[in-house]
Coordinates of C-alpha atoms in Angstrom, one line a residue:
Chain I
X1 CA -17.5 52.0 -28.2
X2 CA -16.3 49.2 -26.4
X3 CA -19.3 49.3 -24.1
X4 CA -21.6 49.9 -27.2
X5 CA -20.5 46.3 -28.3
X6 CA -21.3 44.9 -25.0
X7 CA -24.3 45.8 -25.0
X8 CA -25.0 44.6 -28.8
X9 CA -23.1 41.8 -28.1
X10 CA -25.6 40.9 -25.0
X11 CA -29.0 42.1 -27.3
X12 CA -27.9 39.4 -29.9
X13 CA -27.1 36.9 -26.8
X14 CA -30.6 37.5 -25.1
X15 CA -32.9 37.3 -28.7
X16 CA -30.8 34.1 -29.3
X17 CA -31.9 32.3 -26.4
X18 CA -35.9 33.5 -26.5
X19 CA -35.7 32.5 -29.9
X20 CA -34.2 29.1 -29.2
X21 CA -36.9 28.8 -27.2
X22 CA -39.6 29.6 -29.7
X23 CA -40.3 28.4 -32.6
X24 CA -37.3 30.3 -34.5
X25 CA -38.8 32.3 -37.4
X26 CA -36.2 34.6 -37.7
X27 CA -33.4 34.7 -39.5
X28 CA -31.1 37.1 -37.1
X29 CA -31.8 34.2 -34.5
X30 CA -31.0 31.3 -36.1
X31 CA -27.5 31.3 -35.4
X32 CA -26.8 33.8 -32.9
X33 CA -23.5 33.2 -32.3
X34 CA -22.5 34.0 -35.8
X35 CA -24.9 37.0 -36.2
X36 CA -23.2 38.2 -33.2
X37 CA -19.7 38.3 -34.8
X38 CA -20.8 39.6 -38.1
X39 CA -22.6 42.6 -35.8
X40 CA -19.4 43.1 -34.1
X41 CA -17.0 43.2 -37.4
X42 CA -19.8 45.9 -39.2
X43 CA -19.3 47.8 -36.6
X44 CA -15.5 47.9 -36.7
X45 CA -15.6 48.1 -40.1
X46 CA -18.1 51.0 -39.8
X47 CA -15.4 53.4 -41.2
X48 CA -14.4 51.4 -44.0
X49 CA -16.4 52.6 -47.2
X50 CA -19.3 50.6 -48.1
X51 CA -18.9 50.7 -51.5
X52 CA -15.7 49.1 -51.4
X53 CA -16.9 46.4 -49.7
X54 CA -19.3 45.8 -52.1
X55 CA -17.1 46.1 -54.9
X56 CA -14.7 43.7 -53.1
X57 CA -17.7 40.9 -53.0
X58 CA -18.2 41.7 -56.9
X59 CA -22.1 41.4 -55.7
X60 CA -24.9 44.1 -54.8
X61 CA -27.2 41.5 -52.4
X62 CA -31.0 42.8 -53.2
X63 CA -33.1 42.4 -50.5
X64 CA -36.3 41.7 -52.2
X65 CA -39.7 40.2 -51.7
X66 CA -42.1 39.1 -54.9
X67 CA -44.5 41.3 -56.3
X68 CA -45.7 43.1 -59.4
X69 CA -44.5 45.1 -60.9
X70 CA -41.1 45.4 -58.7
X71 CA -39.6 42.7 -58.7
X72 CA -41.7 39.3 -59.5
X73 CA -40.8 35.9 -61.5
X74 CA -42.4 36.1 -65.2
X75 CA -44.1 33.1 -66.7
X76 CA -40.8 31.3 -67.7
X77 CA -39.7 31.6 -64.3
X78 CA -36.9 34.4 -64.3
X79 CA -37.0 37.4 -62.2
X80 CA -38.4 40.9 -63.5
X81 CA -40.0 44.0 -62.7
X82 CA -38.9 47.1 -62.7
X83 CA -36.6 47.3 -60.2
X84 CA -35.1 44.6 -61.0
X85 CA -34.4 45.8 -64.4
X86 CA -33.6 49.5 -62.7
X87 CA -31.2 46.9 -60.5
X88 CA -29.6 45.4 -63.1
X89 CA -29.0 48.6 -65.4
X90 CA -27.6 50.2 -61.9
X91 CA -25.0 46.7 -60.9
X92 CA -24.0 47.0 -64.8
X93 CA -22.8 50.5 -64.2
X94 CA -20.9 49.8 -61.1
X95 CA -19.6 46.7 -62.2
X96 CA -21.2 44.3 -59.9
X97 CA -24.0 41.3 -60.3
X98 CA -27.2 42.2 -59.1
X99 CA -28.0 38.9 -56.7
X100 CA -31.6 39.4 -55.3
X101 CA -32.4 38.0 -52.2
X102 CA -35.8 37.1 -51.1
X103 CA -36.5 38.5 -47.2
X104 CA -39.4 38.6 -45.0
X105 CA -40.3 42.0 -45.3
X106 CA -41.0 42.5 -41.8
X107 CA -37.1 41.7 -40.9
X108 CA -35.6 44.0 -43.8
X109 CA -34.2 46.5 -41.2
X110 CA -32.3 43.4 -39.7
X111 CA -31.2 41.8 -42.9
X112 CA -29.6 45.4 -43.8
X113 CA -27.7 45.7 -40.5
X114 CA -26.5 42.1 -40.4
X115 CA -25.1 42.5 -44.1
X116 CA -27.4 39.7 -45.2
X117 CA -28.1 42.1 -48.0
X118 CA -26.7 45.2 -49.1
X119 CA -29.8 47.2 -50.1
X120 CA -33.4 46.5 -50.1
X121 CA -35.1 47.4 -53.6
X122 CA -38.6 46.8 -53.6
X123 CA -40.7 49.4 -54.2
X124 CA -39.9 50.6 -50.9
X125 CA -41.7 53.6 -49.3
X126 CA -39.5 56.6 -47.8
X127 CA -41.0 57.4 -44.2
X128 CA -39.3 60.1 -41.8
X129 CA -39.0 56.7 -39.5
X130 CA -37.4 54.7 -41.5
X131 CA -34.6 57.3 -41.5
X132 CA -33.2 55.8 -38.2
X133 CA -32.5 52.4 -39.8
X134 CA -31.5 53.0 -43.6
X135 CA -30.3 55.9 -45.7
X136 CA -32.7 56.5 -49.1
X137 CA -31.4 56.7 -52.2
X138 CA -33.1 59.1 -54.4
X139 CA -36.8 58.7 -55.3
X140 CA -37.5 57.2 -58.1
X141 CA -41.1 56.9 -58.4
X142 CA -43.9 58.5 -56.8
X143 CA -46.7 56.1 -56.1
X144 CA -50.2 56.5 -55.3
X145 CA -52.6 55.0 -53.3
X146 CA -56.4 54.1 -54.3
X147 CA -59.4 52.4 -53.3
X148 CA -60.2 49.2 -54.5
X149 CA -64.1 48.0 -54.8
X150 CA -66.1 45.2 -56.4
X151 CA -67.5 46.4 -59.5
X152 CA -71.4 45.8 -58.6
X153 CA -70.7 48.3 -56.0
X154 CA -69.3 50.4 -58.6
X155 CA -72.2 53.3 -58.6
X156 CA -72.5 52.9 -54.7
X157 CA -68.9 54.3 -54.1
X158 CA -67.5 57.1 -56.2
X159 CA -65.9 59.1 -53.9
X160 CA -64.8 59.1 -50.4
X161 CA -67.7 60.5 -48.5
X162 CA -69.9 57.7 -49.9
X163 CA -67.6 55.2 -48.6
X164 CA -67.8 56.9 -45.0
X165 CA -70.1 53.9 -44.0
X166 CA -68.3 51.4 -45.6
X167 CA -66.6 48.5 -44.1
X168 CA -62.2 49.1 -45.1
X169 CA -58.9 47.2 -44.9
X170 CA -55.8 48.1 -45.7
X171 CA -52.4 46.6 -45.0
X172 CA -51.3 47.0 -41.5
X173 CA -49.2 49.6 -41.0
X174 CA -49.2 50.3 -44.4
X175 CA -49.2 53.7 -46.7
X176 CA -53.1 52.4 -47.1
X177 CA -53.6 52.8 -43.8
X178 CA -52.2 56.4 -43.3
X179 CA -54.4 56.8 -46.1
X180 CA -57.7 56.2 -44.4
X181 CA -57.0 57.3 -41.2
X182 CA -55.3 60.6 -42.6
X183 CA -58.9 61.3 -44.7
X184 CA -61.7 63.2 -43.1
X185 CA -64.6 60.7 -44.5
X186 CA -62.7 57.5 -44.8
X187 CA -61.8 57.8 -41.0
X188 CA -65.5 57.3 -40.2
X189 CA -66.0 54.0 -42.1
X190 CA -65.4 50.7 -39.9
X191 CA -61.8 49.9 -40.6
X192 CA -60.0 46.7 -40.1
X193 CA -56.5 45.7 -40.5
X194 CA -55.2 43.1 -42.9
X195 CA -51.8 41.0 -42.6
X196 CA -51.1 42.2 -46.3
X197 CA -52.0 43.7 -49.3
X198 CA -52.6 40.4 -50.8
X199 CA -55.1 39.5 -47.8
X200 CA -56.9 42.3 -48.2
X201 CA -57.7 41.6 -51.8
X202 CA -58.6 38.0 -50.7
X203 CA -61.1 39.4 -48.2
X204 CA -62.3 42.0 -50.7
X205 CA -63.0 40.0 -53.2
X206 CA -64.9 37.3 -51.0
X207 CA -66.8 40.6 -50.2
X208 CA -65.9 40.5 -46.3
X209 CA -65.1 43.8 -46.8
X210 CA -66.7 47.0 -49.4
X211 CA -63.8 48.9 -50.0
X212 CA -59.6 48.5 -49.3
X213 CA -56.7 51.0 -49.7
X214 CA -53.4 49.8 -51.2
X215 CA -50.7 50.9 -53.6
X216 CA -51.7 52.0 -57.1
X217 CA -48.8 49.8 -58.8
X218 CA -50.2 46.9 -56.8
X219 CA -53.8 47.7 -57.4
X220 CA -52.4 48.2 -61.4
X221 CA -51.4 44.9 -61.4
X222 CA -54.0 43.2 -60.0
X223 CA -57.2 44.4 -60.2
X224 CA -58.8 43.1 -63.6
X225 CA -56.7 40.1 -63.7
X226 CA -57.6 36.0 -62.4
X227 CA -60.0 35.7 -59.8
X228 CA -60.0 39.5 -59.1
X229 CA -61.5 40.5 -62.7
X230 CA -64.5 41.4 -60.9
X231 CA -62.8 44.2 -58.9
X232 CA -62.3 48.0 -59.9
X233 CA -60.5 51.2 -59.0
X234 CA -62.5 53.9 -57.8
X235 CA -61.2 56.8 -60.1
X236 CA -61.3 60.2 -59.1
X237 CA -59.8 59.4 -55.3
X238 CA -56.6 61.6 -54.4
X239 CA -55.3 60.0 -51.3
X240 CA -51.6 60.5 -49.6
X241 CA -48.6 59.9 -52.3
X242 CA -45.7 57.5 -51.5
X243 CA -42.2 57.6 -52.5
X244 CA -40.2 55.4 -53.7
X245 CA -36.6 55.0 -53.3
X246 CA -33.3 52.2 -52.5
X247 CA -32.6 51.6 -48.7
X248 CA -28.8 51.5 -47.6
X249 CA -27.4 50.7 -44.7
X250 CA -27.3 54.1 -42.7
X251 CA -24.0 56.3 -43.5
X252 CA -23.3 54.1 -46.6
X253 CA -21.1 55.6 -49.6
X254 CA -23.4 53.5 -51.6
X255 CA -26.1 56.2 -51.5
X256 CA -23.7 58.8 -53.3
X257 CA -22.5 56.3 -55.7
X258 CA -25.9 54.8 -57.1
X259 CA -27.6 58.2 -56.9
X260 CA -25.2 59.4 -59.5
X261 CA -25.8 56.5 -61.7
X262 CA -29.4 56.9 -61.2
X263 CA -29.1 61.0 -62.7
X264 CA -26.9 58.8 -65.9
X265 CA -29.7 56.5 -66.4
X266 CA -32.5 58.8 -66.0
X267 CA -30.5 61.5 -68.4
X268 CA -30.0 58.7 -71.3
X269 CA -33.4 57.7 -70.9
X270 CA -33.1 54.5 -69.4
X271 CA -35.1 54.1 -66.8
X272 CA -38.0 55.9 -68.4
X273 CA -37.4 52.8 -71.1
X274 CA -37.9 50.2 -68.1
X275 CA -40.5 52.4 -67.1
X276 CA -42.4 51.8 -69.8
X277 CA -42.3 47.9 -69.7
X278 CA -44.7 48.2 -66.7
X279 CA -48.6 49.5 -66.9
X280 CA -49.5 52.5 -65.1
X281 CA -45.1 53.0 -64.1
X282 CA -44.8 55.7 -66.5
X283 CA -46.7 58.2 -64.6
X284 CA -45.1 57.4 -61.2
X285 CA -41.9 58.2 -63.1
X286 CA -42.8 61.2 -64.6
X287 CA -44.4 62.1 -60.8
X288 CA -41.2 61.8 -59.2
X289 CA -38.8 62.7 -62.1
X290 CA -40.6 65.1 -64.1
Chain L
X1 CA -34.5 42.4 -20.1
X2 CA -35.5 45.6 -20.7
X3 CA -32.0 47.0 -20.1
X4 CA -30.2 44.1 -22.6
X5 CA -32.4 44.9 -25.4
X6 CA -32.5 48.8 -25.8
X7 CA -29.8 50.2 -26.9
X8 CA -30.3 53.9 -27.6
X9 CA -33.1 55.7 -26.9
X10 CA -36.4 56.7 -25.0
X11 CA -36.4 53.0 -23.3
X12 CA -38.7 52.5 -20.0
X13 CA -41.5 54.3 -21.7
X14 CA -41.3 52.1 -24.8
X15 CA -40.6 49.0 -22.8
X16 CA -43.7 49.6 -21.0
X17 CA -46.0 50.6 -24.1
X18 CA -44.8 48.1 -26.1
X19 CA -45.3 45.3 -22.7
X20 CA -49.1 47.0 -22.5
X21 CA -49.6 46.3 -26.4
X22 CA -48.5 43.2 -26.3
X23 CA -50.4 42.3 -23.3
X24 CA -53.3 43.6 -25.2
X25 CA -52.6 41.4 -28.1
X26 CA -52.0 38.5 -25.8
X27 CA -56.0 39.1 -24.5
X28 CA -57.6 38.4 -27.5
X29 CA -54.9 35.1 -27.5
X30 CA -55.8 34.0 -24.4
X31 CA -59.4 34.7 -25.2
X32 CA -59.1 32.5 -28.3
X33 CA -56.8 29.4 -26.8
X34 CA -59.7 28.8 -23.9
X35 CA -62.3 29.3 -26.0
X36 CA -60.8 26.4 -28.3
X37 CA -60.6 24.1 -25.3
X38 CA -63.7 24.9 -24.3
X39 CA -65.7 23.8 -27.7
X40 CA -63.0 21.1 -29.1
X41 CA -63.5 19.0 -25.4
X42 CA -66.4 18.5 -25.8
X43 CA -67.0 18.0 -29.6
X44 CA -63.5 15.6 -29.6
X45 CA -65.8 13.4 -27.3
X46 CA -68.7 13.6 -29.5
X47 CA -66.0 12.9 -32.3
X48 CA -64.4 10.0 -30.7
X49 CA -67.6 8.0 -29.8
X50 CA -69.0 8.7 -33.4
X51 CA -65.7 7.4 -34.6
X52 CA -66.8 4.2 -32.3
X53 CA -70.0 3.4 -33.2
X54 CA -70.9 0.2 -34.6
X55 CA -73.3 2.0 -37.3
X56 CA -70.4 1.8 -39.7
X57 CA -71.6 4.7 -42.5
X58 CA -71.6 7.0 -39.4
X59 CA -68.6 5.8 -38.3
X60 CA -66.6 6.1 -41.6
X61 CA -68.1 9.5 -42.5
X62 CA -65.9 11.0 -39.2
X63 CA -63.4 9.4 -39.5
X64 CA -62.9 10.5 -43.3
X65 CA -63.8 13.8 -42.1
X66 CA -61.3 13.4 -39.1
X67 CA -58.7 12.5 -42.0
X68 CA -59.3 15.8 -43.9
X69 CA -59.2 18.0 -40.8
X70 CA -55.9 16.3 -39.5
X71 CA -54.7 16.1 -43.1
X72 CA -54.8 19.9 -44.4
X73 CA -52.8 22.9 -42.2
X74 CA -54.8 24.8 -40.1
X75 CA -53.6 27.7 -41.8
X76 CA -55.6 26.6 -44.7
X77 CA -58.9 26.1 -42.6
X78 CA -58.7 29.2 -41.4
X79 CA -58.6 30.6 -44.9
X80 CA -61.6 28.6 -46.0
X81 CA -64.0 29.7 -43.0
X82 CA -62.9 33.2 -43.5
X83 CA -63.1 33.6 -47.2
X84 CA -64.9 30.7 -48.6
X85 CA -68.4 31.7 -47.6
X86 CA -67.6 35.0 -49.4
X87 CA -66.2 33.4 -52.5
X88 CA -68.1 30.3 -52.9
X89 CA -71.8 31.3 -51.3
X90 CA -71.7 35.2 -51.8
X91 CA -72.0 35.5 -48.2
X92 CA -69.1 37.0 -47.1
X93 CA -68.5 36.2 -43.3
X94 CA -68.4 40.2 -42.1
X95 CA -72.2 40.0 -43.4
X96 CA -73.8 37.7 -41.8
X97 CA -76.3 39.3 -39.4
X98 CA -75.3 37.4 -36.3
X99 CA -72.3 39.7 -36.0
X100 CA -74.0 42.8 -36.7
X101 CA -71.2 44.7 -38.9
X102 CA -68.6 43.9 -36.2
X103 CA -66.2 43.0 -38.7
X104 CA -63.5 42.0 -35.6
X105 CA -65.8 39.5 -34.0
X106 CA -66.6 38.2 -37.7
X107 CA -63.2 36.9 -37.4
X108 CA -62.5 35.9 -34.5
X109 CA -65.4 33.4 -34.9
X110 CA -64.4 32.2 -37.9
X111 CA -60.7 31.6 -36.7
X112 CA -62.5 29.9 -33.4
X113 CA -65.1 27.7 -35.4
X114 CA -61.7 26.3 -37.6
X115 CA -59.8 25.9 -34.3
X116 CA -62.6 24.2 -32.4
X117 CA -63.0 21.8 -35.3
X118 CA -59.3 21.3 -35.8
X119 CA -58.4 20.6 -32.2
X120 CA -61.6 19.0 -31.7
X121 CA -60.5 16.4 -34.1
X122 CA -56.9 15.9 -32.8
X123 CA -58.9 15.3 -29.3
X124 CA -61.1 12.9 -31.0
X125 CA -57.9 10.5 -31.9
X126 CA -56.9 10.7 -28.4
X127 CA -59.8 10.3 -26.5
X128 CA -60.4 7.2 -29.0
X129 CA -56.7 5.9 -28.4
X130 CA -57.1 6.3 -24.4
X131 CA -60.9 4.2 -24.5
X132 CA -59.1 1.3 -26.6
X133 CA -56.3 1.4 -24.6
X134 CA -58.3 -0.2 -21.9
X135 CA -57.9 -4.1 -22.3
X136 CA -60.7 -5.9 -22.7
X137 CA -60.6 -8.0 -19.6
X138 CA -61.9 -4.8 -17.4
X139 CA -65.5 -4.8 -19.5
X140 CA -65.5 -8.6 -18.9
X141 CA -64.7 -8.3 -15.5
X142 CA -67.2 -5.9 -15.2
X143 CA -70.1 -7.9 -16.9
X144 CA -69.4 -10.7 -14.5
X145 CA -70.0 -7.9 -11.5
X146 CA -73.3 -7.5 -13.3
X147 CA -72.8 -4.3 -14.1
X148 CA -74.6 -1.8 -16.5
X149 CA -72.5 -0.5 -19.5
X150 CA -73.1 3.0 -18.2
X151 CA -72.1 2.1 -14.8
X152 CA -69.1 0.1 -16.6
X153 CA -68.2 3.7 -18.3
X154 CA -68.3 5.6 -15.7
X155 CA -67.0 3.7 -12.5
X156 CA -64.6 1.9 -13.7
X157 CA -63.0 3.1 -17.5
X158 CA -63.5 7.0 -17.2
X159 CA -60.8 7.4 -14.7
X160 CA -58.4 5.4 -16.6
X161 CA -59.2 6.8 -19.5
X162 CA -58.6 10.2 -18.4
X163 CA -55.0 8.9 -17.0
X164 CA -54.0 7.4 -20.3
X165 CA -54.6 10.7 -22.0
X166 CA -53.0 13.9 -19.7
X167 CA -49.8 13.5 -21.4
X168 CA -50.7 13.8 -25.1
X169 CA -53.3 16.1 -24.1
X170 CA -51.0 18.6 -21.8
X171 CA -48.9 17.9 -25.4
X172 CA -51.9 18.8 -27.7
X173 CA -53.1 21.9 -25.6
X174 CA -49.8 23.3 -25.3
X175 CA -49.2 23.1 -29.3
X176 CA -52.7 25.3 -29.4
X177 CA -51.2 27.8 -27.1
X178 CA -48.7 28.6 -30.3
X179 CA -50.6 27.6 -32.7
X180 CA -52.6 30.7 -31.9
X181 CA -50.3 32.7 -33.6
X182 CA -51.8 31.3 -36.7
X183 CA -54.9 33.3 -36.5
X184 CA -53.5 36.6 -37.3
X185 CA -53.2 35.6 -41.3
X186 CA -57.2 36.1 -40.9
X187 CA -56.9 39.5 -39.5
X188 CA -57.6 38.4 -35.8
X189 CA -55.5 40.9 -33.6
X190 CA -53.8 38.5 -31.4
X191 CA -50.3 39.0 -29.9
X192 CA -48.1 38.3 -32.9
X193 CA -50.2 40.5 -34.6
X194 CA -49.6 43.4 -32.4
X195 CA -46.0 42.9 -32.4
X196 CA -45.3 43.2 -36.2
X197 CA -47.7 45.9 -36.3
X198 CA -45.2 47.6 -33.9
X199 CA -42.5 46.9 -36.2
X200 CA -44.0 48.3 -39.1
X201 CA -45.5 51.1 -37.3
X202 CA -42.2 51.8 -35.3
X203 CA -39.9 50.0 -36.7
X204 CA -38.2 48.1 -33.4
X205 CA -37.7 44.5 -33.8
X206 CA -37.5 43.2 -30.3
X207 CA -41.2 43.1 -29.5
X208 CA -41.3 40.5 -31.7
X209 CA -39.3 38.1 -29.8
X210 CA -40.6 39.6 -26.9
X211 CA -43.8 37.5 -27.4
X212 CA -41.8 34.2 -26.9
X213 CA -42.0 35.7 -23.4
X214 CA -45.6 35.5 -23.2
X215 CA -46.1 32.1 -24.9
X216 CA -43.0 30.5 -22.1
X217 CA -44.8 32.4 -19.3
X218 CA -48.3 31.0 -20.4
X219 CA -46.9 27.0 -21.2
X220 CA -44.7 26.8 -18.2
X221 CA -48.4 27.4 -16.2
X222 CA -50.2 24.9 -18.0
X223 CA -47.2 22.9 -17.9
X224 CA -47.2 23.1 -14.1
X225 CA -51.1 22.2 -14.3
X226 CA -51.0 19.3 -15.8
X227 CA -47.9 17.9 -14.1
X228 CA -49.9 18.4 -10.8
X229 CA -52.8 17.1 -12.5
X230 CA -51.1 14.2 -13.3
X231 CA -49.7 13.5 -10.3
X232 CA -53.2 13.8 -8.9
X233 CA -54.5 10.7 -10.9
X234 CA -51.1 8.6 -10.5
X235 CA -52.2 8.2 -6.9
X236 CA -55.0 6.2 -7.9
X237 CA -52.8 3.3 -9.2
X238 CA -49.8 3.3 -7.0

């Protein structure tokens, strides 16, 4: 135990001096010092229940990041989606205010640990490796991936063997990419990574690239609409599902606790209400529900 | 290090993976930061004398186009060579037959065109700053010797030009090292790249950190080069 803190103690020492020394992007090396203490009390307090703690702040921190449909700021400026409507009807439940808290995505493992947030809610995909850093509540929605073209190439590609030649992007690291490289033809097409989904629709639409993978909800939401109203789903394409579910700091009571008042919301109707507030939601419900 | 930052599992293996990634990663960074220098030098000269010359539409064309380069993030040039052509010209970068479907090399140009033009411009204000920084008196001096302006430029104000401008330009070129980092919003595999595509992929946080490593390691040498290289040139005037 004791040596265990030593040694977290030292990794939080050591990332605070590189970063000090670089340009300081990240939030767990900002202030080392305090991140360090914070480390060392969650890890005294790992046997204290979660939920109390929570409870105790009166606050569920939502580790989020803006996008549609999850969780994204309407045209007046307030915060919806539909987890954070699913977040809300949840905090009201448990007696807490939902505060959500915008994170760099890449750092949400960090931001969990560090109790910088208390769950991260965000259309988040459930991945066997994931499992070492966060405990998932139940899924909630089942999403899909599909390929995304410009719709003058619209009779060229129509199914994944005609896009074997094709140049693709997906995110990096992303479902989209597991995707192509988990699919016999779209495997053989020239495949380059994007920085994120966003940039891959950028680059799509400028045509540097024929075809990209990304999430259905995403593609839902954006194909058809602004600049991108020239873009189309291919229909027709099964590729790997995703699910979707809350992330918890790993051995949380939290999990138990929001999983039964997601089984109440889901049995009154709820969430198949918020559900149907979103396009194209409905039927990633029903996938992972029904 | 290694030992400090790995705290549970399957380490030396991972250490030395992730230190071979990165490495990789830090190729195409290298790659990119030399090839920079190597078409901004020249083309910040070219700059810098336009910016000069007594044909004054010339002259206030670069430097209005110097003001838009040094007046916009890089970030944002690099998003206009990448997608502009596509957008605005239907002729999507990835296309054009010079790169011959190598959508990877597509990029990497594009990020080292807006680099080159972007340094090349910073360049440009220095090298201008280090010529007029010359007092006047040299030229008459040498007009009096009876020397040609050529022979005036390069005999007795080169050398003191160069002097006057090691330190912003060890300042400027070091900046480019990290500003390297910038390229990967374009999809250009460099080293920071890599490292959150470990992180996603993996899920381990320290690699990203790891690269301030590789950025110290890389500025301490040029650091050291132009300290020596400044030294060099001191002797000249002491």
């Amino acid at each position: 135990m004791k040596k265990k803190l030593l040694t977290m103690l030292s990794v939080l020492g050591t990332v605070g001096t590189l970063c000090a020394c670089t340009s300081g992007q990240q939030p767990a090396g900002t202030d080392a010092p305090a991140a360090a203490s914070a480390d060392a009390t969650a890890d005294t307090a790992a046997t204290d229940s979660d939920y109390e703690y929570i409870k105790g702040n009166g606050k569920l921190v939502i580790g989020i990041t803006y996008y549609e449909p999850m969780n994204y700021k309407a045209e007046d400026g307030t915060l919806t989606g539909f987890d954070t409507e699913f977040a809300e009807a949840v905090c009201a439940k448990l007696g807490v205010t939902p505060e959500f808290q915008e994170i760099d995505w890449d750092m949400k493992e960090t931001e969990l640990k560090s109790r910088n947030i208390d769950c991260i809610w965000n259309g988040l995909t459930v991945t066997e490796d994931r499992r070492a850093n966060m405990d998932f509540s139940k899924t909630y929605l089942i999403n899909k991936q599909c390929v995304v073209i410009n719709q003058e190439n619209a009779s060229t590609y129509t199914d994944t063997a005609s896009l074997s030649g094709a140049m693709l992007s997906a995110e990096s690291g992303s479902a989209g990419e597991t995707a192509i490289t988990s699919d016999a033809n779209l495997s053989q097409a020239s495949y380059t990574a994007s920085n994120s989904q966003q940039d891959a629709l950028i680059a799509l639409n400028a045509g540097n690239y024929d075809a990209i993978v990304i999430d259905y909800t995403m593609a839902l939401s954006s194909v058809g609409s602004g600049d991108f109203s020239n873009l189309v789903i291919v229909d027709g394409i099964e590729l790997a599902n995703e699910e979707y579910a809350i992330g918890f700091r790993t051995g949380s009571d939290m999990t138990a606790s929001v999983n039964s008042i997601i089984d109440e919301l889901i049995a009154d109707g709820t969430l198949e209400t918020i559900a149907s507030h979103y396009d194209g939601l409905t039927d990633l419900y029903n996938a992972a529900v029904k | 290090m290694y030992l400090l930052l790995s705290s549970e599992t399957n380490q030396a293996a991972d250490f030395l993976s992730v230190t071979a990634k990165l490495a990789g990663g830090f190729k195409t960074t290298l790659l990119l930061f030399f090839l920079t220098l190597l078409f901004a030098i020249p083309f910040g000269l070219l700059f810098a004398c336009i910016s000069r010359m007594r044909f004054k539409p010339l002259r206030y064309l670069m430097r209005a186009f110097i003001y838009v380069i040094r007046g916009t993030p890089l970030l944002l040039q690099l998003m206009i060579v990448v997608y502009l052509p596509g957008i605005a010209l239907q002729k999507p970068i990835t296309k054009w037959e010079i790169f011959h479907q190598n959508v990877p090399l597509a990029y990497f140009c594009g990020a080292l065109f807006a680099f080159s033009l972007n340094y090349a411009c910073y360049f440009a204000e220095i090298f201008r700053g280090g010529i007029e920084n010359i007092p006047k008196g040299q030229y008459e001096a040498c007009e009096v010797l009876g020397m040609t302006k050529t022979q005036t430029f390069f005999r007795v104000i080169l050398l003191q030009v160069i002097r006057n401008i090691i330190a912003p330009m060890s300042n400027e070129v070091v900046t480019l090292v990290k500003d390297t980092a910038l390229a990967r919003t374009v999809s250009v595999i460099e080293i920071f790249f890599t490292a959150s595509e470990i992180l996603r992929l993996q899920f381990i946080i320290w690699p990203l950190f790891y690269t301030g490593a590789f950025y110290l390691l890389f500025s301490a040498l040029l650091t050291l080069l132009f300290g020596i290289l400044e030294k060099k040139l001191s002797r000249y005037w002491k």
